[in-house]
Short mmCIF file of C-alpha atoms in Angstrom, two decimals:
data_model
loop_
_atom_site.label_atom_id
_atom_site.label_comp_id
_atom_site.label_asym_id
_atom_site.label_seq_id
_atom_site.Cartn_x
_atom_site.Cartn_y
_atom_site.Cartn_z
CA GLN A 1 208.22 23.72 6.99
CA VAL A 2 208.82 23.65 3.04
CA GLN A 3 209.27 27.03 1.23
CA LEU A 4 209.71 27.69 -2.33
CA VAL A 5 210.95 31.10 -3.64
CA GLU A 6 210.99 31.84 -7.37
CA SER A 7 212.81 34.36 -9.03
CA GLY A 8 213.92 35.44 -12.68
CA GLY A 9 210.62 36.49 -14.20
CA GLY A 10 210.38 39.62 -16.17
CA SER A 11 209.14 40.89 -19.75
CA VAL A 12 211.10 39.87 -22.97
CA GLN A 13 210.48 40.24 -26.41
CA ALA A 14 209.72 37.31 -28.61
CA GLY A 15 212.76 35.39 -29.22
CA GLY A 16 214.34 36.02 -25.99
CA SER A 17 215.39 33.94 -23.03
CA LEU A 18 214.74 34.05 -19.26
CA ARG A 19 215.91 31.84 -16.65
CA LEU A 20 213.91 31.18 -13.67
CA SER A 21 214.99 30.03 -10.41
CA CYS A 22 213.54 28.38 -7.47
CA ALA A 23 215.05 27.66 -4.09
CA ALA A 24 213.46 25.12 -1.75
CA SER A 25 213.90 25.00 1.82
CA GLY A 26 213.02 22.50 4.34
CA TYR A 27 212.49 20.06 1.54
CA THR A 28 213.92 16.44 0.54
CA TYR A 29 214.84 16.37 -3.07
CA ASN A 30 215.79 12.84 -3.35
CA ASN A 31 213.14 10.50 -4.83
CA ASN A 32 210.98 13.61 -5.35
CA CYS A 33 210.14 15.86 -8.28
CA MET A 34 210.43 19.57 -8.49
CA GLY A 35 208.74 21.34 -11.33
CA TRP A 36 207.38 24.32 -13.05
CA PHE A 37 203.86 25.16 -13.62
CA ARG A 38 202.27 28.03 -15.52
CA GLN A 39 198.92 29.82 -15.75
CA ALA A 40 197.89 32.22 -18.22
CA PRO A 41 194.69 34.21 -18.21
CA GLY A 42 191.67 32.21 -19.02
CA LYS A 43 193.59 29.09 -19.12
CA GLU A 44 194.20 25.93 -16.77
CA ARG A 45 197.18 25.58 -14.77
CA GLU A 46 199.66 23.72 -16.97
CA GLY A 47 202.77 21.58 -16.17
CA VAL A 48 205.76 22.89 -17.82
CA ALA A 49 208.66 20.99 -16.88
CA ARG A 50 209.40 18.55 -14.14
CA ILE A 51 212.52 16.83 -12.65
CA TYR A 52 212.79 13.87 -10.61
CA THR A 53 215.93 12.64 -8.75
CA ALA A 54 216.38 9.06 -7.84
CA GLY A 55 220.09 8.78 -6.20
CA SER A 56 222.39 9.74 -8.99
CA SER A 57 219.83 9.53 -11.60
CA THR A 58 217.52 12.56 -12.84
CA PHE A 59 214.38 12.14 -15.21
CA VAL A 60 212.56 15.29 -16.79
CA ALA A 61 209.44 15.70 -18.50
CA TYR A 62 208.32 18.58 -20.51
CA ALA A 63 205.06 19.88 -21.90
CA ASP A 64 204.82 19.45 -25.70
CA SER A 65 204.56 23.17 -26.02
CA VAL A 66 208.00 23.85 -24.57
CA LYS A 67 209.98 20.91 -25.76
CA GLY A 68 213.10 21.94 -27.53
CA ARG A 69 212.87 25.65 -25.93
CA PHE A 70 212.85 25.23 -21.99
CA THR A 71 215.39 23.17 -20.06
CA ILE A 72 214.64 22.26 -16.41
CA SER A 73 217.81 21.73 -14.28
CA GLN A 74 219.01 21.19 -10.70
CA GLY A 75 221.97 23.40 -9.08
CA ASN A 76 224.72 21.73 -7.25
CA ALA A 77 222.37 22.35 -4.24
CA LYS A 78 219.66 19.88 -5.54
CA ASN A 79 217.09 21.88 -3.74
CA THR A 80 217.56 24.73 -6.17
CA VAL A 81 216.11 24.21 -9.78
CA TYR A 82 216.22 26.39 -12.62
CA LEU A 83 213.94 26.73 -15.75
CA GLN A 84 216.12 28.13 -18.89
CA MET A 85 213.42 29.29 -21.31
CA ASN A 86 214.74 30.13 -24.85
CA SER A 87 213.02 31.19 -27.89
CA LEU A 88 210.18 32.60 -26.00
CA LYS A 89 206.82 33.17 -27.66
CA PRO A 90 203.92 35.52 -26.62
CA GLU A 91 201.84 32.45 -25.79
CA ASP A 92 204.52 31.83 -22.99
CA THR A 93 203.22 34.72 -21.02
CA ALA A 94 201.95 33.37 -17.71
CA MET A 95 202.43 33.25 -13.91
CA TYR A 96 205.12 30.64 -13.54
CA TYR A 97 205.12 28.69 -10.17
CA CYS A 98 207.64 26.54 -8.78
CA ALA A 99 206.48 23.31 -6.98
CA ALA A 100 207.72 20.32 -5.12
CA ASP A 101 205.74 17.20 -4.46
CA SER A 102 205.27 15.20 -1.43
CA ALA A 103 204.99 11.69 -2.33
CA ARG A 104 208.12 9.67 -2.87
CA GLY A 105 208.53 8.19 -6.33
CA GLY A 106 208.52 9.31 -9.89
CA ASP A 107 204.89 9.48 -10.57
CA CYS A 108 205.03 13.22 -10.34
CA LEU A 109 206.65 13.21 -13.76
CA TYR A 110 203.21 12.47 -15.15
CA THR A 111 200.75 13.88 -12.56
CA ALA A 112 200.67 16.95 -10.44
CA ARG A 113 198.30 15.54 -7.89
CA SER A 114 201.39 15.13 -5.41
CA PHE A 115 202.66 18.64 -5.65
CA ALA A 116 201.83 19.84 -2.24
CA TYR A 117 204.22 22.65 -2.06
CA TRP A 118 204.18 25.79 -4.11
CA GLY A 119 205.81 29.04 -4.48
CA GLN A 120 204.29 32.42 -4.78
CA GLY A 121 204.92 32.73 -8.54
CA THR A 122 206.81 34.88 -10.95
CA GLN A 123 205.48 36.73 -13.85
CA VAL A 124 206.77 36.13 -17.34
CA ILE A 125 205.58 38.39 -20.24
CA VAL A 126 206.69 37.88 -23.66
CA SER A 127 205.58 40.58 -26.07
CA SER A 128 205.54 40.41 -29.95
#
């Protein structure tokens, strides 16, 4: 049983910041990815940020649209991930979902196919 619970969404003016949190239970983080995806009205689901843990090493990947503005990180409890979102833009408005992959290895940094576990989402609204 894997459960992902997101929190931290809300409304903010352009240029503001939000930090999203995701707590995963029943999940083995090592050699797996956790990540954040978003879906805006009329758009396909987009991978925002992913983090892969392999032993003491971590690897991250970001969508080009958020590089330099968003940061994904893990808490001391590795099954908790955060998405720090700075310099928010109206185009960041979307439902944000936490996800965890089910396949071992780091391919999840590049494909979403192995993300089998999903949270319910948290809404982010950025106004002009």
